[in-house]
Coordinates of C-alpha atoms in Angstrom, one line a residue:
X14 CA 33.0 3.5 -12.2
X15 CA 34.4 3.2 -15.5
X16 CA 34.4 6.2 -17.7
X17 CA 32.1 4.9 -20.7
X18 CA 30.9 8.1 -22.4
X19 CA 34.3 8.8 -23.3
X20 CA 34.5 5.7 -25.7
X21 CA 30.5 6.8 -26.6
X22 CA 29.0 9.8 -28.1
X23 CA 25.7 10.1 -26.5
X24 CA 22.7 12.4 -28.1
X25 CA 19.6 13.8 -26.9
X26 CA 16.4 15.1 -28.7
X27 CA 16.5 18.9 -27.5
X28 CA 12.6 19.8 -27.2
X29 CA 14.3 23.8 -27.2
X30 CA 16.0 23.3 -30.6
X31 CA 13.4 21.0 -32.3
X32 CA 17.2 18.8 -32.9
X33 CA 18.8 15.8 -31.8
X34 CA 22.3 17.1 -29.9
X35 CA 25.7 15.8 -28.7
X36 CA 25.3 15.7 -25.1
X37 CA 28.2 18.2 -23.8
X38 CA 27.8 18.4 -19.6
X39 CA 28.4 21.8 -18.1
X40 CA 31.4 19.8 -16.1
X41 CA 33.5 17.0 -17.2
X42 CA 32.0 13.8 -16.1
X43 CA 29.1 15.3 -13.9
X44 CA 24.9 16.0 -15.1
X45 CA 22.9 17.8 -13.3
X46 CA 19.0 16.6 -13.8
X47 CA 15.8 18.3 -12.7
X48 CA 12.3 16.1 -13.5
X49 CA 9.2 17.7 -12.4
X50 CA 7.9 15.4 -10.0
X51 CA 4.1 14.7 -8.1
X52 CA 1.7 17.0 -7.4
X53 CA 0.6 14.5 -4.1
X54 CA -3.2 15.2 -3.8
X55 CA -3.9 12.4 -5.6
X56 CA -3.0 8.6 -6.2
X57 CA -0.1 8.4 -8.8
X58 CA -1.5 7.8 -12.2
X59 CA -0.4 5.6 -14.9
X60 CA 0.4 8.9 -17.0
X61 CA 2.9 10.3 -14.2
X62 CA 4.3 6.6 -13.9
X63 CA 5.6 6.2 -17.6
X64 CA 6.9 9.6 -17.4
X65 CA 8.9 9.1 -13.9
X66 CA 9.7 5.5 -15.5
X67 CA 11.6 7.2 -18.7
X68 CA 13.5 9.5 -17.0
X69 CA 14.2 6.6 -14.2
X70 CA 15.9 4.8 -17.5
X71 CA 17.5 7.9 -18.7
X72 CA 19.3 8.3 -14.8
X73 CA 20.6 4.5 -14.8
X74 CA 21.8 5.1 -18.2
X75 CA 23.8 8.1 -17.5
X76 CA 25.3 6.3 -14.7
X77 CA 26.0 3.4 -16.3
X78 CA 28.2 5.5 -18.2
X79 CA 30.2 6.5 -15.6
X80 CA 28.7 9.9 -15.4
X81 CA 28.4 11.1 -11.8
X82 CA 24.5 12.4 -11.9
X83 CA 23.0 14.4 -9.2
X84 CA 19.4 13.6 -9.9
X85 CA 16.7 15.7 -8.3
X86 CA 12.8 15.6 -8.8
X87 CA 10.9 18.0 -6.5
X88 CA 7.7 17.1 -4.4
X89 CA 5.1 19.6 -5.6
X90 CA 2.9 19.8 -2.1
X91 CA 1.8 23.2 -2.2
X92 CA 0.2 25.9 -4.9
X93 CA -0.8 23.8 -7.8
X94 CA -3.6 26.1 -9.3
X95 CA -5.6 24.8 -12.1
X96 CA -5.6 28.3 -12.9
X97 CA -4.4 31.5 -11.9
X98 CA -7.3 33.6 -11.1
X99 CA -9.3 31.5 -8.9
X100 CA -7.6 30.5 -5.4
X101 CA -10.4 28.0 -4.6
X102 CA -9.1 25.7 -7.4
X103 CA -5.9 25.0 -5.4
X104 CA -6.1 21.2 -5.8
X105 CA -4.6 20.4 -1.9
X106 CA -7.4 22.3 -0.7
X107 CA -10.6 21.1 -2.9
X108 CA -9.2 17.5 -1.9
X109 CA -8.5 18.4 1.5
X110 CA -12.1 19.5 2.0
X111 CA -13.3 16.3 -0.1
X112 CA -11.6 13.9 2.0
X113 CA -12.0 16.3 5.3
X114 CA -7.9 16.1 6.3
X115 CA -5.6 18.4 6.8
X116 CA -3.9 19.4 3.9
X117 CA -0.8 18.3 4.7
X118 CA -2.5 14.8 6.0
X119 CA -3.0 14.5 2.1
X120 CA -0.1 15.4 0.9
X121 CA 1.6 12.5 3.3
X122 CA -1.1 10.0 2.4
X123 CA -0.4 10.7 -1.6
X124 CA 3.5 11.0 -1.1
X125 CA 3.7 7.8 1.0
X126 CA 1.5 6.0 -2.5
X127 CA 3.8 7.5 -4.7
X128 CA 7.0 6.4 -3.4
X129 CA 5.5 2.9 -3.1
X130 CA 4.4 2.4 -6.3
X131 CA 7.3 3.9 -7.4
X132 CA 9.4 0.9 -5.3
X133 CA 6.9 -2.2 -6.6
X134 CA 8.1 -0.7 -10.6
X135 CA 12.1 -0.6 -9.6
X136 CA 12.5 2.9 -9.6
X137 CA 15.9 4.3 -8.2
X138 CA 15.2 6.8 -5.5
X139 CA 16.6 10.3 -7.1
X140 CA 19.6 12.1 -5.4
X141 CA 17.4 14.8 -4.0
X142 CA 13.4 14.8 -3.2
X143 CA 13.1 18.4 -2.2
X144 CA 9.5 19.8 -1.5
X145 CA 7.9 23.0 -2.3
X146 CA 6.4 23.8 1.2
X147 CA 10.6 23.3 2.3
X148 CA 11.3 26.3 -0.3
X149 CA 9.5 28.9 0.5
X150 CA 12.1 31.3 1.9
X151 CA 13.9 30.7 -2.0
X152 CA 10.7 31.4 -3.8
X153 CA 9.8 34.5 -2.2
X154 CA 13.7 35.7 -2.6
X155 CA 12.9 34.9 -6.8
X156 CA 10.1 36.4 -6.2
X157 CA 11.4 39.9 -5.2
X158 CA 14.7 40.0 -7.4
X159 CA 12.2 39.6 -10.4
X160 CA 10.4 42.9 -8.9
X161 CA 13.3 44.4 -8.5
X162 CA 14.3 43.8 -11.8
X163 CA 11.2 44.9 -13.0
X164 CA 10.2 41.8 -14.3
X165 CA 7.3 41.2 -12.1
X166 CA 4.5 43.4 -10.1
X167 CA 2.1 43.1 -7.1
X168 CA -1.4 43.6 -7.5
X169 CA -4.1 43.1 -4.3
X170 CA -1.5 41.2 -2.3
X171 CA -0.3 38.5 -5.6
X172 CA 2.7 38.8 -7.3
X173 CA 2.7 38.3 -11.2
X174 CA 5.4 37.7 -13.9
X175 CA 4.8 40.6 -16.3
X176 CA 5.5 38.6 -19.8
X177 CA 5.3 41.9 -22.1
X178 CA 7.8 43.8 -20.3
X179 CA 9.9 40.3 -20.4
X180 CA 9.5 39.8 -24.3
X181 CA 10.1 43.9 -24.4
X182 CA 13.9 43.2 -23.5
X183 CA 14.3 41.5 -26.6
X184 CA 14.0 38.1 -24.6
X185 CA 10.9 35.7 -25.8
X186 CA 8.2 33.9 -24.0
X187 CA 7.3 31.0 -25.9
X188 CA 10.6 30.0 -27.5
X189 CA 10.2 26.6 -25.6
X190 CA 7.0 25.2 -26.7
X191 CA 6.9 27.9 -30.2
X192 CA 4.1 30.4 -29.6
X193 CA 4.3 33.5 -29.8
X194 CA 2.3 36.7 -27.5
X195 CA 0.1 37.8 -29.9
X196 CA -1.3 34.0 -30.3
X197 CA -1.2 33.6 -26.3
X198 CA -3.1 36.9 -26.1
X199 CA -5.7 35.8 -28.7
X200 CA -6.2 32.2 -26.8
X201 CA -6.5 33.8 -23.4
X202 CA -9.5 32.8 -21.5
X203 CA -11.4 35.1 -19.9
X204 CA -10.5 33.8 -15.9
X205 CA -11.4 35.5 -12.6
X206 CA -9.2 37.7 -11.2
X207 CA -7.4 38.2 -14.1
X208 CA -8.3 42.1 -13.6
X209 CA -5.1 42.1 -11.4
X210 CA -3.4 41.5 -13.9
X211 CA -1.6 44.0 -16.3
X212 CA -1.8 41.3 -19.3
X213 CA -4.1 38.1 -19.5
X214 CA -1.0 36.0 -20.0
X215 CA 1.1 36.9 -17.1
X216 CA 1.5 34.1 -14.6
X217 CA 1.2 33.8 -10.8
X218 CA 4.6 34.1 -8.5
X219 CA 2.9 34.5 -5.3
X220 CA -1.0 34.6 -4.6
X221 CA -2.8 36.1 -2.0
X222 CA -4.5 33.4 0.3
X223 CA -8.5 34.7 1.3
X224 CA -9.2 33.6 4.5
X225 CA -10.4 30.9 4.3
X226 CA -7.4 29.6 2.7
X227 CA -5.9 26.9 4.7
X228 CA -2.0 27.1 2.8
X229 CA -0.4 30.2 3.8
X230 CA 2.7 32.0 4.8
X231 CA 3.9 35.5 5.6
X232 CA 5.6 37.4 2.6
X233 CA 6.6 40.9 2.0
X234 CA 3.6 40.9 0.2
X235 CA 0.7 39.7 2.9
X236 CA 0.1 36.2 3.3
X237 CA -0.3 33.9 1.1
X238 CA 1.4 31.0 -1.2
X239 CA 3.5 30.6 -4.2
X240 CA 2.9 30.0 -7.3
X241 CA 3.3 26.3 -9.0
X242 CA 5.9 27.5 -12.0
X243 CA 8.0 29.2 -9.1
X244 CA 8.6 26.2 -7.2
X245 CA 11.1 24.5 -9.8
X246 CA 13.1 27.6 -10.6
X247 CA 13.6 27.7 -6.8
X248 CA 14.8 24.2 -6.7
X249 CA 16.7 23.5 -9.4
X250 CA 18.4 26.6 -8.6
X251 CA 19.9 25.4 -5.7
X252 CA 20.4 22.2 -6.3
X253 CA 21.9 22.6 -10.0
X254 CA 22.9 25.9 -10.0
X255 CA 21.6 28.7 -12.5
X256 CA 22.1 26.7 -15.5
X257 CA 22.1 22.8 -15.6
X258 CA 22.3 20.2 -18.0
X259 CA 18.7 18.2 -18.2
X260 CA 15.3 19.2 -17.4
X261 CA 12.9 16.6 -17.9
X262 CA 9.0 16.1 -17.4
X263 CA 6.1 15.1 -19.2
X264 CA 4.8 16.4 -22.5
X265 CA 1.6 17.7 -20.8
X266 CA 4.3 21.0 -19.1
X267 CA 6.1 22.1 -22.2
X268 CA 3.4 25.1 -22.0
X269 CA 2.7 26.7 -19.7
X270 CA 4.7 25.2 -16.6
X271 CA 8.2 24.8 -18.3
X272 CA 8.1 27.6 -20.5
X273 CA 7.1 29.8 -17.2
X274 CA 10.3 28.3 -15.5
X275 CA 12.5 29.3 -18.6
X276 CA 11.3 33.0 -18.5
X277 CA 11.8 33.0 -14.5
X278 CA 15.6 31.9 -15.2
X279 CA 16.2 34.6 -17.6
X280 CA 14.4 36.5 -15.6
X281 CA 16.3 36.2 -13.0
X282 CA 19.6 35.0 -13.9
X283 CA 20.1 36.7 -17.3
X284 CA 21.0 33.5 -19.0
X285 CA 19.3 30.4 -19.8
X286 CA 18.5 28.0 -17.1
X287 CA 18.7 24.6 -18.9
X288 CA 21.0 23.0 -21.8
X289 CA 18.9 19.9 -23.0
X290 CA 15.2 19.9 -22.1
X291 CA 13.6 16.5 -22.4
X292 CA 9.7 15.5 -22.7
X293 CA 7.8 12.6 -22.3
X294 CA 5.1 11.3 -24.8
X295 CA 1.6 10.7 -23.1
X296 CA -0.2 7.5 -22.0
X297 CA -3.1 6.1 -24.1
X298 CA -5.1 2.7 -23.2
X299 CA -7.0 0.6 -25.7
X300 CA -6.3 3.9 -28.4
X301 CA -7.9 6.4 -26.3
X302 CA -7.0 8.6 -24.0
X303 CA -6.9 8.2 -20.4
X304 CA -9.5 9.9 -18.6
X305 CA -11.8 9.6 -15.1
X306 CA -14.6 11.3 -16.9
X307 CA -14.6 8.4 -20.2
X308 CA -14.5 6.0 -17.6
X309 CA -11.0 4.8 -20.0
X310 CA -8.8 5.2 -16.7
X311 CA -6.8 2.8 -14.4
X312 CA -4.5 2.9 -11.6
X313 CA -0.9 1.4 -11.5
X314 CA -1.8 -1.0 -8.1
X315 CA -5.7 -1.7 -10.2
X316 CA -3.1 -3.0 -13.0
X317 CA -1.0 -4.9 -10.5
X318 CA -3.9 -6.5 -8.9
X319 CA -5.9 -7.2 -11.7
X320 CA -8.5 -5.1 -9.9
X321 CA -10.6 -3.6 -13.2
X322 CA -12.4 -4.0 -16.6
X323 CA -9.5 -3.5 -18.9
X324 CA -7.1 -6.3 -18.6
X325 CA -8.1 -10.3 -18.3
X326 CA -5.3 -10.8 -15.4
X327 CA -2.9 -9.1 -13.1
X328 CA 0.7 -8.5 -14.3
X329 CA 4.1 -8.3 -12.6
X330 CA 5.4 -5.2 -12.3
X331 CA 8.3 -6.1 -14.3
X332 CA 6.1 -6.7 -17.2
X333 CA 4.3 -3.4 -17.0
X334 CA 7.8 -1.9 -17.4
X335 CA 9.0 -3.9 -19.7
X336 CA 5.9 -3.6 -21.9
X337 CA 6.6 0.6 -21.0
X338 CA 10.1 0.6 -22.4
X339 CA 9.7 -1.3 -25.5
X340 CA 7.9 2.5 -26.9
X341 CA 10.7 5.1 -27.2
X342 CA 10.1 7.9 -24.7
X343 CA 9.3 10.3 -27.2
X344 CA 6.6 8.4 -28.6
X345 CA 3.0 7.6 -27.2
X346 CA 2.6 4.3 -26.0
X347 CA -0.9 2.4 -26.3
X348 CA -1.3 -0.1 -23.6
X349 CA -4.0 -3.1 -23.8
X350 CA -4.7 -6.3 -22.7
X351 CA -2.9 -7.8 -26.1
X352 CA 0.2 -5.4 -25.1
X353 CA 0.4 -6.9 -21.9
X354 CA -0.1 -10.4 -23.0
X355 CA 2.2 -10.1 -25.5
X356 CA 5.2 -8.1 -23.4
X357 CA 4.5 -10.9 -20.4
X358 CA 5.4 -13.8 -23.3
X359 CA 8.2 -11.6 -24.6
X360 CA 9.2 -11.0 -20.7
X361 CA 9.2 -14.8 -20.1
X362 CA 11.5 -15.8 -22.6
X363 CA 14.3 -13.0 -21.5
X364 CA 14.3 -14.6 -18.1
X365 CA 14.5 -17.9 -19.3
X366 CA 17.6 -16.9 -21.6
X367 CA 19.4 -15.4 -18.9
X368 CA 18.9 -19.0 -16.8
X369 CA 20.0 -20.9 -19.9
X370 CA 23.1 -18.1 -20.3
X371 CA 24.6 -19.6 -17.2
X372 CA 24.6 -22.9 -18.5
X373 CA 26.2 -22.3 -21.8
X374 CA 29.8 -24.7 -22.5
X375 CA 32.3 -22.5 -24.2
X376 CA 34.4 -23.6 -27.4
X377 CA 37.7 -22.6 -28.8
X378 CA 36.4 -20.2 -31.0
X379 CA 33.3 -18.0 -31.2
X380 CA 31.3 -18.3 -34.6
X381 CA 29.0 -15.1 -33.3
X382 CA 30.8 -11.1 -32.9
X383 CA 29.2 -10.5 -29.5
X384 CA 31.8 -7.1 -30.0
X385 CA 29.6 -5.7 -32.4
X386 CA 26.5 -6.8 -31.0
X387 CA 27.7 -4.8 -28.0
X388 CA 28.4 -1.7 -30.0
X389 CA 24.8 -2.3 -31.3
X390 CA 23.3 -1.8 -28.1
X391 CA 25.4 1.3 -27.1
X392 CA 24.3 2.7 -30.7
X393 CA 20.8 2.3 -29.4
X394 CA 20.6 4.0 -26.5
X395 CA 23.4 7.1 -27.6
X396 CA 20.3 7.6 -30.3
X397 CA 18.5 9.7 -27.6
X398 CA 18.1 6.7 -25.6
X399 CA 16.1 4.1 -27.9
X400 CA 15.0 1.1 -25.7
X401 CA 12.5 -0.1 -28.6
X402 CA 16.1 -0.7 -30.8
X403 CA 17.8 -1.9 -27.4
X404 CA 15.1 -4.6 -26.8
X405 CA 15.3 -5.5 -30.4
X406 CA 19.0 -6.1 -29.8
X407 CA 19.0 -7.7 -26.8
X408 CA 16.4 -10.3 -28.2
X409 CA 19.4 -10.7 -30.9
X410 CA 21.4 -11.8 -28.0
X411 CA 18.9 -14.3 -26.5
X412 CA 18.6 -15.5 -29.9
X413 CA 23.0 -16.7 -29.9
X414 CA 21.7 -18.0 -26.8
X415 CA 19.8 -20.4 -28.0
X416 CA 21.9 -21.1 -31.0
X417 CA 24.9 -21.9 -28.8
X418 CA 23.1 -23.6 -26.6
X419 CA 21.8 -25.8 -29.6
X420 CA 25.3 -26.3 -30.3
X421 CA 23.9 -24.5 -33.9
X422 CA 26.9 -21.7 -33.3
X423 CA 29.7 -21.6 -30.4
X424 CA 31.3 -18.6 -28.3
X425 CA 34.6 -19.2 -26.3
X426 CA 34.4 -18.5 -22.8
X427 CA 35.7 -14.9 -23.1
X428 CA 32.0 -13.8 -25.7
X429 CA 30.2 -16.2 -23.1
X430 CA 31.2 -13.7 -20.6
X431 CA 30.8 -10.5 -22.2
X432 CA 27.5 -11.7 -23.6
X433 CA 26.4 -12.6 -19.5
X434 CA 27.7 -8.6 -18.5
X435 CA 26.0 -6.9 -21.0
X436 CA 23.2 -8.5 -21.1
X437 CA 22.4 -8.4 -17.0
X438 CA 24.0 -4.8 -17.3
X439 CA 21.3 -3.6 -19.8
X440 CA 18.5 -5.8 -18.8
X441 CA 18.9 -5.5 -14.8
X442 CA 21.3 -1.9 -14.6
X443 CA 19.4 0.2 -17.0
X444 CA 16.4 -0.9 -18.3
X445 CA 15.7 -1.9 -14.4
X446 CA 13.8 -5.1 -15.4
X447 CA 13.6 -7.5 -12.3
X448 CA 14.1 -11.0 -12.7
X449 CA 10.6 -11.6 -10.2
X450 CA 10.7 -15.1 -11.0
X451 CA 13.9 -16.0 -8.9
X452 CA 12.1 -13.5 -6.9
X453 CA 9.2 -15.1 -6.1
X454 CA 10.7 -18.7 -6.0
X455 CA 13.1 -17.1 -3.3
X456 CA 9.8 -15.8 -1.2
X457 CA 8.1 -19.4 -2.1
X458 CA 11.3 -21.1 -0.1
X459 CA 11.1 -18.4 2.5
X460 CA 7.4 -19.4 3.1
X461 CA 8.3 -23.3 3.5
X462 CA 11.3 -22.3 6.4
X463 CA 8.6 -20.1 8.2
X464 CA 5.6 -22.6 7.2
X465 CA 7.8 -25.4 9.2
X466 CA 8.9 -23.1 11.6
X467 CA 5.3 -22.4 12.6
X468 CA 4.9 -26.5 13.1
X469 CA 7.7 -26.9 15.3
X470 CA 6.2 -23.8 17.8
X471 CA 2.9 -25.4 17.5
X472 CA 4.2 -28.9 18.5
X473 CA 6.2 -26.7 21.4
X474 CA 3.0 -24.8 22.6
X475 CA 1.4 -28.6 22.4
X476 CA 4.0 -29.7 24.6
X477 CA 3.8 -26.6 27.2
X478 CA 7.5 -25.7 26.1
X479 CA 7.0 -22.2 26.0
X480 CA 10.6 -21.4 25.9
X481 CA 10.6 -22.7 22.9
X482 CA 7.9 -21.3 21.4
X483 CA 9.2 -17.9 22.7
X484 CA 12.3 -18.5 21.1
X485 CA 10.7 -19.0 17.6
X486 CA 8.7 -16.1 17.7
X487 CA 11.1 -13.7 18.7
X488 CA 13.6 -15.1 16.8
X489 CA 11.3 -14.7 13.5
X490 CA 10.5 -10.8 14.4
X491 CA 14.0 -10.1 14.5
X492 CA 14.2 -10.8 10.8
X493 CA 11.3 -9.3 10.2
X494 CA 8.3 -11.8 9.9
X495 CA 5.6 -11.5 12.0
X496 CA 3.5 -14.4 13.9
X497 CA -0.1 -13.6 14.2
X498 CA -2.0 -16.3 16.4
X499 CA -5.5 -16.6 15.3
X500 CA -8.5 -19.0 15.9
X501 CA -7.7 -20.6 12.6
X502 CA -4.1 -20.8 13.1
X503 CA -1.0 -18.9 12.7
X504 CA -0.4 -16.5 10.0
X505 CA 2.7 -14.4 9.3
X506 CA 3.9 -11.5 7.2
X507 CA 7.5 -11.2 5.5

């Protein structure tokens, strides 16, 4: 791939410095990126798919610079505590018990949701999925080398990062999200089991299981299961190494989760386990919120399906993410029925441009500098990877479009063709937007060849050639589509 970013001076919003930075990797030509991925107990939710979508435009960029990026996001499947005092609010286990399966049956039911709702919006799969309940032998190692450095203590069978003795060394819990102890200490509910604790704000490593616990392994410690900050220390560990270039997530972990996993780096490492970390803004619908217990809540497939009281249609998935990146990542993004309306119109017309591109006669001489509408577009996205500015641009493009095509203004066939690349390379490559009309005339043709296809094994099976119909059917399931006979007729499924 060609090397881009050295023509291009690319900067990221630092959430540790509160600054916008030149991004410098750790090695020449090569990022390392952690993203906290699903906890899998439930369906993936409209908040987690704007997130995963940002930092799914963030990897194709990179790339797209020539950057070689080992992307990982974890698959958090074990230890998610809503807090750390009471082991009955493990969330796998309350919806184990609601939904009477096996804990791991849930976590393969919501992992197997995930990835396909995660397929439907274009995502690219990240270089690495690893799993918590895969890790365990590396958290409980982090585990002990912060008790041997006397960074962490065990108390009836848990394990618990001792902040004061951390902040003590002159190092200093809060520096991510910009609290301070004595503010932690005043805000600190008061939570069962914190009595094993030496101070109210240290933080779980490992927990005990009771027994009737269903998640549990053996530790040096008794039995029982890790904490959820310890997980991604463990991970990105040793997948990035002890100090990488990009950790990303949503807003909603800045404190405690990512703030936990910068004091378990030090911790452990003596030095600081991430260069650039990256948040998400939330999710709000119709100005509010997003929450089951308002009733102002939707799922991504309810969206899709136009199965709920929000929205006067389904949308394409492309639209959804269109209408996603047209907010910078850093900002919240409202969605509504008027967002979606509007970003389907404003959808339309960038596919219909890109059919009219190809049609486009060249002149001589170009009346239009498609050069620095290209430098444009790079500006946009090296300013901590602005899509809203991008799209702007990219409508600027459409616009010459329509001019040339209008015969109003004239590119030569060189511009015609740099216009085509970068506008399928931003559109398509990075922003991931689907052209699902040529999509879903493709499937529309498919469905005529099969549609006919049926006919001629009907006609066949009318005839008593059942060679022939055989032949048809078999033929059909090698590619895939299957033939159902029914008593109303023959279906199939591509």
């Amino acid at each position: 791939m060609t090397k881009l970013y050295q023509n291009h001076t690319l900067k990221i919003y630092n959430s540790l410095t509160g600054t916008k930075e030149t991004f410098q990797p750790i090695t020449e030509g090569n990022v390392g990126m952690y993203v906290c991925g699903p906890t899998v107990y439930s369906n993936v939710h409209m908040g987690n798919l704007r997130t995963f979508m940002s930092f799914d435009m963030i990897y194709r960029y990179l790339m797209h610079l020539g950057y070689n990026v080992r992307y990982v996001r974890n698959i958090t499947d074990a230890g998610h505590l809503t807090d750390d005092g009471n082991v009955d609010n493990d969330r796998f286990v309350k919806q184990s018990r609601l939904e009477k399966l096996e804990p791991m049956e849930v976590v393969q039911k919501y992992t197997v949701d995930f990835h396909r709702v995660l397929e439907l919006f274009n995502f690219l799969p990240p270089s690495i999925e690893p799993t918590a309940t895969g890790h365990i032998i590396e958290q409980i190692e982090l585990t002990q080398k912060l008790i041997d450095k006397g960074l962490a203590y065990v108390s009836n069978g848990s394990v618990y990062f001792d902040v004061l003795e951390y902040n003590k060394r002159g190092l200093n819990y809060g520096e991510l999200s910009n609290r301070n102890v004595e503010e932690l200490l005043a805000n600190t509910r008061d939570l069962d089991g914190q009595n094993e604790k030496k101070n109210p704000q240290d933080f779980a490593l490992w927990k005990n299981a009771s027994p009737a616990h269903i998640m549990r392994w053996n530790s040096p410690w008794g039995e029982g299961f890790p904490g959820w900050h310890l997980e991604c220390t463990a991970m990105s560990t040793k997948y990035l190494g002890e100090t990488f270039d990009i950790h990303g997530g949503g807003l909603d972990l800045k404190f405690p989760h990512h703030e936990c996993e910068v004091a378990q780096g030090k911790g452990c490492n003596e030095k600081s386990p991430v260069n650039y970390w990256m948040h998400a803004n939330m999710l709000t619908m119709n100005g509010l919120r997003m929450s089951k217990s308002t009733g102002n809540y939707i799922l991504p497939m309810e969206l899709l399906e136009g199965k709920n009281d929000f929205f006067d249609k389904a949308f394409d998935p492309a639209v959804v993410r269109f209408c996603f990146l047209q907010a910078h990542y850093r900002s919240v993004l409202d969605i509504s029925n008027e967002a979606m309306l509007a970003s389907e119109k404003g959808y339309n017309r960038m596919m219909e441009a890109l059919d009219l591109l190809e049609k486009l006669s060249p002149a001589p001489t170009s009346t239009l500098s498609i050069a620095a509408w290209v430098d444009q577009c790079y500006e946009a996205m090296n300013d901590d990877f602005n899509t809203p500015i991008l799209i702007a641009h990219l409508f600027e493009g459409i616009r010459y479009i329509n001019l040339v095509n209008d015969q109003k203004e004239q590119l030569t066939a060189e511009d015609i063709q740099l216009l085509k690349t970068t506008l399928h390379a931003f559109i398509h490559e990075v922003l991931g937007i689907k052209n699902s009309k040529k999509t879903a005339s493709n499937t529309d043709k498919l469905s005529g060849v099969v549609e006919m296809l049926i006919a001629m094994r009907n006609n066949a099976r009318a005839n008593k050639n059942w060679a022939l119909s055989d032949e048809i059917r078999d033929r059909l399931s090698e590619l895939g589509i299957q033939l159902k006979d029914g008593k109303e007729g023959t279906t199939f499924t591509l």
